[in-house]
mmCIF file of C-alpha atoms in Angstrom:
data_model
loop_
_atom_site.group_PDB
_atom_site.id
_atom_site.type_symbol
_atom_site.label_atom_id
_atom_site.label_comp_id
_atom_site.label_asym_id
_atom_site.label_seq_id
_atom_site.Cartn_x
_atom_site.Cartn_y
_atom_site.Cartn_z
ATOM 1 C CA MET J 1 29.274 -29.797 64.747
ATOM 2 C CA ASN J 2 29.303 -32.074 61.729
ATOM 3 C CA ASN J 3 30.125 -31.213 58.131
ATOM 4 C CA ASN J 4 26.433 -31.414 57.225
ATOM 5 C CA PHE J 5 25.654 -28.310 59.288
ATOM 6 C CA SER J 6 24.229 -26.101 56.524
ATOM 7 C CA SER J 7 22.106 -28.690 54.721
ATOM 8 C CA LEU J 8 20.840 -30.186 57.985
ATOM 9 C CA ARG J 9 19.736 -26.810 59.307
ATOM 10 C CA THR J 10 18.097 -25.924 55.974
ATOM 11 C CA LEU J 11 16.184 -29.204 55.941
ATOM 12 C CA LEU J 12 15.104 -28.808 59.567
ATOM 13 C CA ILE J 13 13.816 -25.289 58.920
ATOM 14 C CA SER J 14 11.833 -26.450 55.893
ATOM 15 C CA PHE J 15 10.051 -29.049 58.040
ATOM 16 C CA LEU J 16 9.460 -26.598 60.895
ATOM 17 C CA ASN J 17 7.792 -24.152 58.493
ATOM 18 C CA LYS J 18 5.370 -26.714 57.082
ATOM 19 C CA GLU J 19 2.496 -24.221 56.779
ATOM 20 C CA GLU J 20 4.529 -21.775 54.713
ATOM 21 C CA GLY J 21 6.880 -24.078 52.835
ATOM 22 C CA ASP J 22 6.826 -27.430 51.109
ATOM 23 C CA SER J 23 7.677 -29.617 54.120
ATOM 24 C CA GLY J 24 11.193 -30.239 52.870
ATOM 25 C CA TRP J 25 10.163 -31.576 49.469
ATOM 26 C CA SER J 26 12.543 -29.433 47.425
ATOM 27 C CA VAL J 27 15.453 -30.239 49.750
ATOM 28 C CA LEU J 28 14.860 -33.951 50.221
ATOM 29 C CA ALA J 29 13.067 -35.075 47.052
ATOM 30 C CA PRO J 30 16.092 -35.103 44.673
ATOM 31 C CA SER J 31 17.711 -37.938 46.635
ATOM 32 C CA VAL J 32 14.627 -39.609 48.057
ATOM 33 C CA HIS J 33 14.935 -42.673 45.800
ATOM 34 C CA SER J 34 18.569 -43.289 46.787
ATOM 35 C CA LEU J 35 18.227 -44.269 50.418
ATOM 36 C CA ASP J 36 21.840 -45.368 50.721
ATOM 37 C CA ASP J 37 22.962 -41.819 49.929
ATOM 38 C CA LEU J 38 20.825 -40.189 52.607
ATOM 39 C CA THR J 39 22.167 -39.073 55.977
ATOM 40 C CA PRO J 40 20.747 -40.671 59.155
ATOM 41 C CA PHE J 41 18.776 -37.474 59.771
ATOM 42 C CA GLU J 42 17.231 -37.573 56.306
ATOM 43 C CA LYS J 43 16.288 -41.239 56.681
ATOM 44 C CA THR J 44 14.641 -40.478 60.015
ATOM 45 C CA LEU J 45 12.516 -37.809 58.347
ATOM 46 C CA LEU J 46 11.127 -40.090 55.640
ATOM 47 C CA PRO J 47 7.992 -41.409 57.462
ATOM 48 C CA LEU J 48 7.028 -37.860 58.407
ATOM 49 C CA ALA J 49 7.864 -36.546 54.929
ATOM 50 C CA TYR J 50 5.761 -39.205 53.208
ATOM 51 C CA ASP J 51 2.776 -38.487 55.450
ATOM 52 C CA ARG J 52 3.019 -34.734 54.884
ATOM 53 C CA TRP J 53 3.476 -35.054 51.127
ATOM 54 C CA ARG J 54 0.439 -37.307 50.887
ATOM 55 C CA GLN J 55 -1.704 -34.901 52.931
ATOM 56 C CA SER J 56 -0.591 -31.925 50.844
ATOM 57 C CA GLY J 57 -1.694 -33.612 47.617
ATOM 58 C CA ARG J 58 1.738 -34.612 46.329
ATOM 59 C CA ASN J 59 1.893 -37.511 43.912
ATOM 60 C CA VAL J 60 3.193 -40.391 46.058
ATOM 61 C CA GLU J 61 1.951 -43.276 43.919
ATOM 62 C CA ASN J 62 5.453 -44.217 42.759
ATOM 63 C CA MET J 63 7.028 -43.932 46.211
ATOM 64 C CA GLN J 64 6.719 -47.605 47.132
ATOM 65 C CA VAL J 65 9.878 -47.533 49.255
ATOM 66 C CA LEU J 66 8.668 -44.552 51.274
ATOM 67 C CA ARG J 67 5.195 -46.034 51.659
ATOM 68 C CA GLY J 68 6.802 -49.203 52.999
ATOM 69 C CA ILE J 69 8.925 -47.220 55.457
ATOM 70 C CA ASN J 70 5.860 -45.298 56.619
ATOM 71 C CA ARG J 71 3.821 -48.477 57.194
ATOM 72 C CA LYS J 72 6.714 -50.215 58.934
ATOM 73 C CA THR J 73 7.082 -47.244 61.276
ATOM 74 C CA LEU J 74 3.391 -47.277 62.143
ATOM 75 C CA VAL J 75 3.309 -51.042 62.821
ATOM 76 C CA ARG J 76 6.546 -50.937 64.812
ATOM 77 C CA ASN J 77 5.303 -48.048 66.964
ATOM 78 C CA ARG J 78 2.077 -49.904 67.737
ATOM 79 C CA LEU J 79 4.040 -53.007 68.785
ATOM 80 C CA PHE J 80 6.220 -50.847 71.035
ATOM 81 C CA LEU J 81 3.196 -49.287 72.712
ATOM 82 C CA ILE J 82 1.575 -52.718 73.264
ATOM 83 C CA GLU J 83 4.825 -54.036 74.776
ATOM 84 C CA CYS J 84 5.159 -50.920 76.897
ATOM 85 C CA SER J 85 1.618 -51.383 78.261
ATOM 86 C CA LYS J 86 2.367 -55.009 79.218
ATOM 87 C CA ILE J 87 5.573 -54.049 81.036
ATOM 88 C CA LEU J 88 3.801 -51.318 82.985
ATOM 89 C CA GLN J 89 1.057 -53.746 84.039
ATOM 90 C CA ASP J 90 3.613 -56.321 85.203
ATOM 91 C CA LEU J 91 5.625 -53.786 87.185
ATOM 92 C CA ARG J 92 2.561 -52.295 88.839
ATOM 93 C CA ALA J 93 1.253 -55.772 89.676
ATOM 94 C CA ALA J 94 4.519 -56.272 91.584
ATOM 95 C CA GLN J 95 3.801 -53.050 93.542
ATOM 96 C CA ILE J 96 6.601 -51.191 91.746
ATOM 97 C CA ASP J 97 6.094 -47.478 91.123
ATOM 98 C CA VAL J 98 6.813 -46.738 87.483
ATOM 99 C CA LEU J 99 6.242 -43.927 84.975
ATOM 100 C CA VAL J 100 6.407 -43.972 81.190
ATOM 101 C CA PHE J 101 7.971 -41.062 79.345
ATOM 102 C CA LYS J 102 9.843 -40.119 76.165
ATOM 103 C CA SER J 103 8.358 -41.841 73.090
ATOM 104 C CA GLY J 104 6.015 -44.164 74.983
ATOM 105 C CA GLY J 105 4.454 -41.210 76.795
ATOM 106 C CA LEU J 106 4.593 -38.706 73.960
ATOM 107 C CA LEU J 107 2.783 -40.799 71.345
ATOM 108 C CA GLY J 108 -0.929 -40.119 71.493
ATOM 109 C CA ARG J 109 -0.445 -37.348 74.055
ATOM 110 C CA LEU J 110 1.857 -34.617 72.759
ATOM 111 C CA LEU J 111 2.701 -36.323 69.470
ATOM 112 C CA PRO J 112 0.356 -38.094 67.022
ATOM 113 C CA GLU J 113 -0.228 -41.767 67.788
ATOM 114 C CA LYS J 114 1.736 -42.845 64.736
ATOM 115 C CA GLY J 115 4.578 -40.651 65.920
ATOM 116 C CA VAL J 116 6.912 -38.303 64.147
ATOM 117 C CA ARG J 117 9.511 -41.079 63.992
ATOM 118 C CA ALA J 118 9.965 -44.750 64.729
ATOM 119 C CA ILE J 119 10.390 -45.560 68.419
ATOM 120 C CA ALA J 120 13.922 -46.732 69.140
ATOM 121 C CA ASP J 121 13.266 -48.200 72.594
ATOM 122 C CA ILE J 122 10.879 -48.163 75.539
ATOM 123 C CA ASP J 123 11.764 -45.747 78.343
ATOM 124 C CA VAL J 124 10.256 -46.208 81.799
ATOM 125 C CA TRP J 125 11.220 -44.431 84.998
ATOM 126 C CA VAL J 126 11.216 -46.648 88.101
ATOM 127 C CA ARG J 127 11.380 -45.492 91.697
ATOM 128 C CA PRO J 128 15.156 -45.645 92.459
ATOM 129 C CA SER J 129 14.690 -47.648 95.668
ATOM 130 C CA GLN J 130 12.803 -50.317 93.677
ATOM 131 C CA ILE J 131 15.169 -50.686 90.717
ATOM 132 C CA ASP J 132 16.668 -54.008 91.863
ATOM 133 C CA LEU J 133 13.189 -55.436 92.437
ATOM 134 C CA ALA J 134 12.159 -54.284 88.941
ATOM 135 C CA LEU J 135 15.197 -55.991 87.403
ATOM 136 C CA GLN J 136 14.382 -59.245 89.182
ATOM 137 C CA MET J 137 10.754 -59.087 88.062
ATOM 138 C CA LEU J 138 11.890 -58.616 84.443
ATOM 139 C CA GLY J 139 14.221 -61.604 84.723
ATOM 140 C CA CYS J 140 17.431 -59.547 84.804
ATOM 141 C CA PRO J 141 18.721 -59.912 88.381
ATOM 142 C CA GLY J 142 21.653 -57.721 89.270
ATOM 143 C CA GLU J 143 22.476 -54.259 90.433
ATOM 144 C CA GLY J 144 20.745 -51.264 88.925
ATOM 145 C CA PRO J 145 22.481 -48.183 87.532
ATOM 146 C CA SER J 146 25.249 -46.717 89.662
ATOM 147 C CA SER J 147 25.403 -43.078 90.690
ATOM 148 C CA SER J 148 27.245 -42.298 87.433
ATOM 149 C CA HIS J 149 24.487 -43.621 85.160
ATOM 150 C CA HIS J 150 20.814 -42.822 84.799
ATOM 151 C CA ALA J 151 19.456 -45.998 83.168
ATOM 152 C CA VAL J 152 20.119 -49.636 82.400
ATOM 153 C CA ALA J 153 19.292 -51.155 78.993
ATOM 154 C CA ILE J 154 17.520 -54.543 78.830
ATOM 155 C CA ASP J 155 17.016 -56.646 75.704
ATOM 156 C CA LEU J 156 13.522 -58.108 75.857
ATOM 157 C CA PRO J 157 12.591 -61.552 74.436
ATOM 158 C CA SER J 158 10.407 -59.762 71.866
ATOM 159 C CA GLY J 159 13.533 -58.185 70.375
ATOM 160 C CA LEU J 160 12.728 -54.720 71.713
ATOM 161 C CA GLN J 161 14.927 -52.774 74.098
ATOM 162 C CA LEU J 162 13.776 -51.443 77.450
ATOM 163 C CA ASP J 163 15.604 -48.582 79.147
ATOM 164 C CA LEU J 164 14.943 -48.747 82.871
ATOM 165 C CA HIS J 165 15.597 -45.276 84.304
ATOM 166 C CA VAL J 166 16.305 -44.254 87.875
ATOM 167 C CA LEU J 167 16.959 -40.687 86.697
ATOM 168 C CA PRO J 168 15.226 -39.113 83.699
ATOM 169 C CA SER J 169 18.289 -37.705 81.952
ATOM 170 C CA HIS J 170 22.060 -37.940 81.494
ATOM 171 C CA ILE J 171 22.384 -34.563 83.174
ATOM 172 C CA TYR J 172 21.204 -35.666 86.610
ATOM 173 C CA PRO J 173 24.031 -38.014 87.689
ATOM 174 C CA LEU J 174 26.333 -34.990 87.837
ATOM 175 C CA ARG J 175 23.685 -32.673 89.283
ATOM 176 C CA PHE J 176 22.003 -35.015 91.770
ATOM 177 C CA ALA J 177 24.285 -37.945 92.537
ATOM 178 C CA THR J 178 22.744 -39.165 95.809
ATOM 179 C CA LYS J 179 20.058 -41.838 96.037
ATOM 180 C CA GLN J 180 17.870 -39.583 98.162
ATOM 181 C CA ALA J 181 17.990 -36.860 95.497
ATOM 182 C CA GLY J 182 16.846 -39.369 92.883
ATOM 183 C CA GLU J 183 14.040 -40.557 95.152
ATOM 184 C CA THR J 184 12.866 -36.984 95.725
ATOM 185 C CA LEU J 185 12.916 -36.251 92.003
ATOM 186 C CA PHE J 186 10.802 -39.341 91.304
ATOM 187 C CA ASP J 187 8.376 -38.512 94.135
ATOM 188 C CA MET J 188 7.711 -35.062 92.687
ATOM 189 C CA ALA J 189 6.987 -36.478 89.223
ATOM 190 C CA TYR J 190 4.943 -39.421 90.562
ATOM 191 C CA ARG J 191 2.604 -37.201 92.577
ATOM 192 C CA ARG J 192 1.878 -35.148 89.474
ATOM 193 C CA SER J 193 1.487 -38.120 87.106
ATOM 194 C CA ASP J 194 -1.728 -39.245 85.446
ATOM 195 C CA ALA J 195 -2.414 -42.979 84.995
ATOM 196 C CA GLY J 196 1.268 -43.842 85.057
ATOM 197 C CA VAL J 197 2.288 -41.167 82.559
ATOM 198 C CA LEU J 198 4.118 -37.997 83.499
ATOM 199 C CA SER J 199 2.090 -34.818 83.697
ATOM 200 C CA THR J 200 2.018 -32.720 80.531
ATOM 201 C CA SER J 201 4.689 -30.314 81.786
ATOM 202 C CA ASP J 202 6.957 -33.091 83.144
ATOM 203 C CA LEU J 203 6.512 -35.147 79.971
ATOM 204 C CA LEU J 204 7.504 -32.157 77.849
ATOM 205 C CA TYR J 205 10.501 -31.250 79.980
ATOM 206 C CA TYR J 206 12.001 -34.651 80.744
ATOM 207 C CA SER J 207 11.467 -36.056 77.247
ATOM 208 C CA PHE J 208 13.436 -33.306 75.508
ATOM 209 C CA LEU J 209 16.050 -32.386 78.116
ATOM 210 C CA ASN J 210 18.034 -35.571 77.544
ATOM 211 C CA PRO J 211 18.508 -35.545 73.730
ATOM 212 C CA LEU J 212 19.327 -31.839 73.739
ATOM 213 C CA PHE J 213 21.855 -32.289 76.531
ATOM 214 C CA ALA J 214 23.442 -35.443 75.105
ATOM 215 C CA HIS J 215 23.739 -34.239 71.477
ATOM 216 C CA SER J 216 25.465 -31.116 70.216
ATOM 217 C CA PRO J 217 23.640 -28.551 68.043
ATOM 218 C CA GLY J 218 23.992 -29.504 64.404
ATOM 219 C CA GLU J 219 23.853 -33.240 65.071
ATOM 220 C CA GLY J 220 21.005 -35.162 63.473
ATOM 221 C CA ARG J 221 19.571 -36.464 66.761
ATOM 222 C CA ALA J 222 19.517 -32.992 68.294
ATOM 223 C CA ALA J 223 17.944 -31.501 65.172
ATOM 224 C CA PHE J 224 15.193 -34.108 65.225
ATOM 225 C CA ALA J 225 14.583 -33.420 68.924
ATOM 226 C CA LEU J 226 13.901 -29.786 67.986
ATOM 227 C CA LEU J 227 11.444 -30.942 65.331
ATOM 228 C CA GLU J 228 9.687 -33.241 67.820
ATOM 229 C CA LEU J 229 9.594 -30.450 70.401
ATOM 230 C CA ASN J 230 8.023 -28.175 67.805
ATOM 231 C CA GLU J 231 5.380 -30.844 67.065
ATOM 232 C CA ALA J 232 4.665 -31.412 70.779
ATOM 233 C CA LEU J 233 4.161 -27.702 71.392
ATOM 234 C CA SER J 234 1.316 -27.664 68.852
ATOM 235 C CA ALA J 235 -0.737 -30.087 70.985
ATOM 236 C CA SER J 236 -4.069 -28.770 72.271
ATOM 237 C CA SER J 237 -3.059 -29.483 75.879
ATOM 238 C CA MET J 238 -0.110 -27.115 75.641
ATOM 239 C CA THR J 239 -0.956 -23.837 77.382
ATOM 240 C CA ASP J 240 0.938 -20.943 78.909
ATOM 241 C CA ASP J 241 0.317 -22.456 82.350
ATOM 242 C CA VAL J 242 1.986 -25.710 81.269
ATOM 243 C CA LEU J 243 4.999 -23.835 79.938
ATOM 244 C CA ARG J 244 5.290 -21.798 83.134
ATOM 245 C CA ASP J 245 5.330 -25.104 85.014
ATOM 246 C CA VAL J 246 8.172 -26.250 82.732
ATOM 247 C CA SER J 247 9.931 -22.969 83.507
ATOM 248 C CA ARG J 248 9.877 -23.757 87.227
ATOM 249 C CA ARG J 249 11.535 -27.107 86.489
ATOM 250 C CA ILE J 250 14.179 -25.450 84.325
ATOM 251 C CA GLN J 251 14.852 -22.917 87.064
ATOM 252 C CA ASP J 252 15.101 -25.573 89.799
ATOM 253 C CA ASP J 253 17.434 -27.783 87.739
ATOM 254 C CA GLN J 254 19.384 -24.874 86.206
ATOM 255 C CA THR J 255 19.053 -26.291 82.689
ATOM 256 C CA ALA J 256 18.165 -23.169 80.700
ATOM 257 C CA ALA J 257 21.507 -23.267 78.874
ATOM 258 C CA VAL J 258 20.697 -26.722 77.426
ATOM 259 C CA PHE J 259 17.715 -25.326 75.537
ATOM 260 C CA LEU J 260 19.196 -21.907 74.735
ATOM 261 C CA GLU J 261 22.277 -23.452 73.106
ATOM 262 C CA HIS J 262 20.165 -25.284 70.504
ATOM 263 C CA TYR J 263 17.791 -22.350 70.047
ATOM 264 C CA GLU J 264 20.713 -20.051 69.268
ATOM 265 C CA TRP J 265 21.986 -22.560 66.695
ATOM 266 C CA LEU J 266 18.569 -22.728 65.015
ATOM 267 C CA GLY J 267 17.901 -18.989 65.194
ATOM 268 C CA ALA J 268 14.952 -16.990 66.503
ATOM 269 C CA GLY J 269 11.935 -16.396 64.292
ATOM 270 C CA LEU J 270 12.144 -19.697 62.392
ATOM 271 C CA SER J 271 9.540 -21.536 64.454
ATOM 272 C CA PRO J 272 6.641 -19.740 66.232
ATOM 273 C CA ASN J 273 6.223 -22.729 68.566
ATOM 274 C CA LEU J 274 9.863 -22.766 69.659
ATOM 275 C CA ASP J 275 9.890 -18.966 69.991
ATOM 276 C CA TRP J 276 6.852 -19.302 72.268
ATOM 277 C CA PHE J 277 8.529 -22.050 74.305
ATOM 278 C CA ILE J 278 11.722 -20.063 74.796
ATOM 279 C CA SER J 279 9.950 -16.816 75.707
ATOM 280 C CA ILE J 280 7.661 -18.359 78.340
ATOM 281 C CA ALA J 281 9.487 -21.443 79.647
ATOM 282 C CA VAL J 282 13.217 -20.821 79.173
ATOM 283 C CA ALA J 283 14.046 -17.114 79.085
ATOM 284 C CA PRO J 284 12.423 -16.332 82.488
ATOM 285 C CA ALA J 285 14.466 -19.161 84.073
ATOM 286 C CA ALA J 286 17.797 -18.177 82.476
ATOM 287 C CA THR J 287 20.443 -16.439 84.560
ATOM 288 C CA GLN J 288 23.411 -14.369 83.444
ATOM 289 C CA ARG J 289 25.510 -17.457 84.077
ATOM 290 C CA ASP J 290 23.376 -19.418 81.617
ATOM 291 C CA LEU J 291 23.726 -16.726 78.966
ATOM 292 C CA LYS J 292 27.491 -16.627 79.459
ATOM 293 C CA LEU J 293 27.697 -20.406 79.168
ATOM 294 C CA VAL J 294 25.737 -20.357 75.905
ATOM 295 C CA ARG J 295 28.083 -17.693 74.511
ATOM 296 C CA THR J 296 31.057 -19.841 75.492
ATOM 297 C CA LEU J 297 29.623 -22.909 73.766
ATOM 298 C CA SER J 298 28.706 -20.922 70.655
ATOM 299 C CA CYS J 299 32.239 -19.532 70.504
ATOM 300 C CA GLN J 300 33.640 -23.058 70.690
ATOM 301 C CA VAL J 301 31.410 -24.137 67.799
ATOM 302 C CA SER J 302 32.510 -21.211 65.628
ATOM 303 C CA LYS J 303 36.127 -22.275 66.104
ATOM 304 C CA ALA J 304 35.419 -25.960 65.449
ATOM 305 C CA LYS J 305 35.569 -25.883 61.653
ATOM 306 C CA GLY J 306 38.355 -28.079 60.377
ATOM 307 C CA GLN J 307 39.055 -29.676 63.730
ATOM 308 C CA SER J 308 40.395 -33.202 63.809
ATOM 309 C CA GLU J 309 38.361 -36.139 65.089
ATOM 310 C CA HIS J 310 40.313 -35.979 68.326
ATOM 311 C CA GLU J 311 39.490 -32.289 68.779
ATOM 312 C CA SER J 312 35.815 -32.963 68.112
ATOM 313 C CA TRP J 313 35.839 -35.795 70.667
ATOM 314 C CA LEU J 314 37.446 -33.519 73.224
ATOM 315 C CA ARG J 315 35.016 -30.678 72.552
ATOM 316 C CA TYR J 316 32.017 -33.010 72.964
ATOM 317 C CA HIS J 317 33.089 -34.103 76.450
ATOM 318 C CA ALA J 318 34.017 -30.556 77.438
ATOM 319 C CA ARG J 319 30.552 -29.389 76.343
ATOM 320 C CA CYS J 320 28.791 -32.066 78.418
ATOM 321 C CA HIS J 321 30.900 -31.134 81.434
ATOM 322 C CA LEU J 322 30.110 -27.438 81.038
ATOM 323 C CA LEU J 323 26.370 -27.995 80.745
ATOM 324 C CA ALA J 324 26.270 -30.429 83.666
ATOM 325 C CA SER J 325 28.583 -28.684 86.121
ATOM 326 C CA ARG J 326 28.107 -25.074 84.898
ATOM 327 C CA THR J 327 31.749 -24.640 85.925
ATOM 328 C CA PRO J 328 34.253 -23.062 83.521
ATOM 329 C CA LEU J 329 37.158 -25.281 82.502
ATOM 330 C CA THR J 330 40.647 -23.866 82.914
ATOM 331 C CA GLY J 331 42.938 -24.584 79.992
ATOM 332 C CA ARG J 332 43.727 -27.847 78.282
ATOM 333 C CA VAL J 333 44.527 -29.760 81.461
ATOM 334 C CA GLY J 334 41.193 -28.753 83.006
ATOM 335 C CA ILE J 335 39.320 -30.108 79.986
ATOM 336 C CA TYR J 336 41.191 -33.416 80.122
ATOM 337 C CA ALA J 337 40.539 -33.671 83.856
ATOM 338 C CA ALA J 338 36.810 -33.370 83.143
ATOM 339 C CA VAL J 339 37.026 -36.046 80.449
ATOM 340 C CA VAL J 340 38.921 -38.399 82.762
ATOM 341 C CA ASN J 341 36.305 -37.876 85.470
ATOM 342 C CA ARG J 342 33.459 -38.728 83.047
ATOM 343 C CA HIS J 343 35.174 -41.912 81.882
ATOM 344 C CA TYR J 344 36.136 -42.938 85.413
ATOM 345 C CA ARG J 345 32.471 -42.815 86.382
ATOM 346 C CA SER J 346 31.587 -44.968 83.365
ATOM 347 C CA LEU J 347 34.266 -47.538 84.187
ATOM 348 C CA ARG J 348 33.043 -47.827 87.769
ATOM 349 C CA HIS J 349 29.635 -48.773 86.416
ATOM 350 C CA ASN J 350 30.925 -51.101 83.690
ATOM 351 C CA PRO J 351 34.583 -52.202 84.165
ATOM 352 C CA GLY J 352 34.351 -54.293 80.992
ATOM 353 C CA MET J 353 34.473 -51.066 78.991
ATOM 354 C CA LEU J 354 38.180 -50.813 79.846
ATOM 355 C CA PHE J 355 38.987 -53.997 77.913
ATOM 356 C CA LEU J 356 36.893 -52.817 74.989
ATOM 357 C CA TRP J 357 38.696 -49.489 75.043
ATOM 358 C CA LEU J 358 42.159 -51.083 75.214
ATOM 359 C CA SER J 359 41.381 -53.366 72.263
ATOM 360 C CA ARG J 360 40.846 -50.439 69.897
ATOM 361 C CA ARG J 361 43.711 -48.903 67.973
ATOM 362 C CA LYS J 362 41.937 -45.552 67.999
ATOM 363 C CA SER J 363 42.029 -45.532 71.803
ATOM 364 C CA TRP J 364 45.817 -45.784 71.833
ATOM 365 C CA GLU J 365 46.108 -43.095 69.174
ATOM 366 C CA ARG J 366 43.919 -40.813 71.254
ATOM 367 C CA LEU J 367 45.943 -41.547 74.391
ATOM 368 C CA TRP J 368 49.109 -40.596 72.486
ATOM 369 C CA LYS J 369 47.555 -37.297 71.364
ATOM 370 C CA ILE J 370 46.337 -36.557 74.895
ATOM 371 C CA GLY J 371 49.843 -37.068 76.249
ATOM 372 C CA ARG J 372 51.338 -34.765 73.611
ATOM 373 C CA ASP J 373 48.744 -32.083 74.293
ATOM 374 C CA ILE J 374 49.253 -32.149 78.062
ATOM 375 C CA MET J 375 53.031 -32.098 77.746
ATOM 376 C CA GLY J 376 52.804 -29.190 75.359
ATOM 377 C CA VAL J 377 54.534 -31.010 72.486
#
């Protein structure tokens, strides 16, 4: 957890409680004209903050910088959606089964068309057995993601980035490593899809599982995922039946701990929407093992204050291993073994990473610390 834990949580809560509070004005406004001094999380909030302040009657006439950011976000999101539509048409014309999810699916469905934030990239999920064909059609011949990765990033001529997924989240390569498992997962989602977009329950689940799994509680990206989830849950299409459908997915994939970890960090009672989501979709799917895992992760966070960069790095990888494998790690050596396994999988997919790693001084410093830790020095 970063050093901005308290202020980040306070700011997140103020935006979650928009009906009762001031949408973060009192927290964010003092530094809103000094963009260089804002954290990445605060900068990400600015388009949403400007829109809310304007709707609430705040005086925004002198906020030229924020107005510019808001307009840029809106234009950029529209360009992304146009590009996304073209890519889907091209892939389908080539008889390739494809689904759009994350930002491209959420905007205009579970999130407002202008979006809560600027879209970072386009995420599409391609049938695993057709990934090589999709790469060729997009002019990027080569092998698709290996069993240790869930997506391949492509830089498009337009300057946008396309993430071509064979699995919808980082968590699945460790849970479902076989090609047949990936094909089955896609088949289930494809049968339930509507006009090339995931069903409401699948869109909700798959779009938020990944950022909450990949980012620790207290990190800006994870905090914003909670805010987006809160916004999505307020959509008119969100019903108890949809959430119960999400619950079945959480139970099948054993991912309750991913959501409970972040909910415990935020705290119950701070967002009616998230309380509703947890009570209907997550809590019924949680096992005693999930609850124990969340307690373990929370205990690690409480002991993390003042840890070195190396300790934080180690704790991040240990957390990902725990959530993915749901297997307790035994001692220091067990944690390092998990880290080595994660990096070995990455190197198999992209051997060039080894040369990048060896060229960094920090890598050698970390290797020295790892050796000292394992040897008990």
